[in-house]
XYZ file of C-alpha atoms in Angstrom:
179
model
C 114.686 59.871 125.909
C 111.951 58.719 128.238
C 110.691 62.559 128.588
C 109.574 62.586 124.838
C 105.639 61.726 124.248
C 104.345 58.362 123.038
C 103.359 58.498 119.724
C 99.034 58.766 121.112
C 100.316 61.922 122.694
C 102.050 63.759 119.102
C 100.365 65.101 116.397
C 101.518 64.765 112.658
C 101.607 68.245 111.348
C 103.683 67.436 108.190
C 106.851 66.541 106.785
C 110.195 68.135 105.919
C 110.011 68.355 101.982
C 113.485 69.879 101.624
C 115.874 72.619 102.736
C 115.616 76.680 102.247
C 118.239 78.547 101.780
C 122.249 78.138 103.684
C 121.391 78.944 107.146
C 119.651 75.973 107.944
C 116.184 76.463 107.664
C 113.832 73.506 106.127
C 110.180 73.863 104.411
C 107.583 71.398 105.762
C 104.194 70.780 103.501
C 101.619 68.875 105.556
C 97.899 67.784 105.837
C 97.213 69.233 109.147
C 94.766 72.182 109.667
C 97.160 72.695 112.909
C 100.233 74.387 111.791
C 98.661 77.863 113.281
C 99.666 76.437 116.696
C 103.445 76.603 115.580
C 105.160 79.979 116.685
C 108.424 80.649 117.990
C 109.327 78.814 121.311
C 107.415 75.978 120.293
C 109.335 72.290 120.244
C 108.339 70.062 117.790
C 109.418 66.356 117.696
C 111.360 65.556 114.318
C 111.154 61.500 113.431
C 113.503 60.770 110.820
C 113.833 57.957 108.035
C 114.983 55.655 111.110
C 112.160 56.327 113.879
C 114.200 58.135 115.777
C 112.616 61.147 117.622
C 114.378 64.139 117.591
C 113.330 67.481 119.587
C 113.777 70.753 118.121
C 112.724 74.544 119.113
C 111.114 77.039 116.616
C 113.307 80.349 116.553
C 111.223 81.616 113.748
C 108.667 80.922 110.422
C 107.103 82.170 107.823
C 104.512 81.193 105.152
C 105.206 80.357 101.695
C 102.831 78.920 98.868
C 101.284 77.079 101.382
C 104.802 75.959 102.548
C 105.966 75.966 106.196
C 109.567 77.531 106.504
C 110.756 76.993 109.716
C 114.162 77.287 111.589
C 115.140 75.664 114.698
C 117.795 76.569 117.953
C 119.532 73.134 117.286
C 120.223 72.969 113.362
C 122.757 75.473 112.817
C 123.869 75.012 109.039
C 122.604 73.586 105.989
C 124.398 70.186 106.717
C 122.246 69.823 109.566
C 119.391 70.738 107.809
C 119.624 68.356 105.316
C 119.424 65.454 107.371
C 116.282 66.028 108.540
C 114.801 66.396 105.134
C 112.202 63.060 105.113
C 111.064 63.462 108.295
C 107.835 63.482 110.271
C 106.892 66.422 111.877
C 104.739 66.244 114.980
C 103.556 68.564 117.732
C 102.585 67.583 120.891
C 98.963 67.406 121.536
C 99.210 68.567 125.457
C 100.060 72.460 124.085
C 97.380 72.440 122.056
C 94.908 74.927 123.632
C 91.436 73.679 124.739
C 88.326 74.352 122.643
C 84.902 74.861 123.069
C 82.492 72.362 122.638
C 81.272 72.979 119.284
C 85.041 72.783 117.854
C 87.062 70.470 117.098
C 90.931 70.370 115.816
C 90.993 68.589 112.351
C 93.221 65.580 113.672
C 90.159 65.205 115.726
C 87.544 64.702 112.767
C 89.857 62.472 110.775
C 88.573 58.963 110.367
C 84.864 59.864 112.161
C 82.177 57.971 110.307
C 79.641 60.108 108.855
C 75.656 59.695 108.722
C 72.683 61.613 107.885
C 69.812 62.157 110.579
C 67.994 59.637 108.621
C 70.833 57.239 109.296
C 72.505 56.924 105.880
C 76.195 55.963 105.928
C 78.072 58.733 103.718
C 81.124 57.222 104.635
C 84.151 58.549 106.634
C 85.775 61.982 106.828
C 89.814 61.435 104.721
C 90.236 65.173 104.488
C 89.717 68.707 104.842
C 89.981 71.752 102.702
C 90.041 75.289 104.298
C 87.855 77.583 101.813
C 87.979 81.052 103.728
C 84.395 81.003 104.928
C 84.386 77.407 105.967
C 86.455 74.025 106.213
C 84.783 71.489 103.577
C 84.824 67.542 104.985
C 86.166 64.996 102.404
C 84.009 62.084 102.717
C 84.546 58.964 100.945
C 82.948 55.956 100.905
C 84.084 53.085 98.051
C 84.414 55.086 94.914
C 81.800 57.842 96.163
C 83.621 60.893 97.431
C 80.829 64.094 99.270
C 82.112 67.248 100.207
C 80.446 68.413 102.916
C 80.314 72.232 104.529
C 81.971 71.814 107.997
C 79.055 74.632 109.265
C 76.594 74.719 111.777
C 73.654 74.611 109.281
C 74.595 71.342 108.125
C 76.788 69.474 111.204
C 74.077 68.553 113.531
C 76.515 65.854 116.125
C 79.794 65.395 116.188
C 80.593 62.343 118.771
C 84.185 61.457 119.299
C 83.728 58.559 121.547
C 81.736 56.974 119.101
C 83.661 58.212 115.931
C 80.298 59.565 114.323
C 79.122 62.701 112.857
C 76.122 63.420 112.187
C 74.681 65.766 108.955
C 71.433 67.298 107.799
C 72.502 68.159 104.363
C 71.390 71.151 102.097
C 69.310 70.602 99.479
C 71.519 69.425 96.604
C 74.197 68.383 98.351
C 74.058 65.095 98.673
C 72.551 63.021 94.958
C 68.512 61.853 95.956
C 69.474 58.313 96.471
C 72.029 59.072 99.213
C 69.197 61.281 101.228
């Protein structure tokens, strides 16, 4: 068991909600901007109800409602399936492919603490919502929450050393007393 990574080396891509079907396939819903990086071939590290971390290849997937369905070269019935429903889903971070500078993979921007070039604390990044055009930051701070545009325009540092971003925001984006 020694050859699977420390939990600093996986990424939590989502959870198994329940099963699909009699052939053993399951249906993971999860947070993580990342699932684009699973594809056939892929192992992904299973951590059930116990902590115990569990290895599995992708033969195949397909998209859902937003829903994950995914079956693996080890589970080979719906018994098998069903015990991993509960789970943790993770994928290790040394596939994932480098990026350029300006990018960044969500897991990367969660927690960062978010200013404005004038130095006003917004608060820190909880979430992100894909739009289409652009990923939207959920920033929350107390009972404040700011959803900011994850685009160039507004985005002026992004410092993960230092857990900081940086924003100029739009006009209207932010209320006056937050400016």
């Amino acid at each position: 068991m020694s050859d699977l990574p420390q939990e600093e080396s996986r990424l939590l891509i989502g959870r198994v909600v329940k099963t699909q079907g009699i052939k053993g396939e399951i249906r993971i819903q999860g947070p993580s901007g990342e699932t684009s990086l699973i594809s056939p071939g892929v192992v992904l590290y299973l951590k059930n109800k116990e902590g115990r971390l569990q290895p599995l290849t992708v033969t195949s997937l397909r998209y859902q409602k937003g829903i994950i369905i995914l079956a693996f070269q080890e589970v080979r019935g719906l018994k098998e399936a069903e015990n991993l429903v509960g789970s943790k889903v993770y994928i290790a971070k040394d596939i994932l492919p480098s990026l350029p500078p300006d990018e960044f993979y969500w897991f990367q921007l969660f927690g960062l603490k978010v200013f404005t070039e004038k130095g006003t604390y917004l608060g820190i990044i909880r979430g992100i919502m894909p739009t289409g055009s652009n990923d939207v930051l959920v920033v929350r701070r107390d009972r404040e929450e700011y959803l900011i545009p994850a685009i160039a325009e507004v985005v002026k540092q992004v410092d993960l050393k230092e857990k900081i971003m940086v924003i100029c925001p739009m006009a209207g984006l932010l209320p006056k007393d937050d400016l």
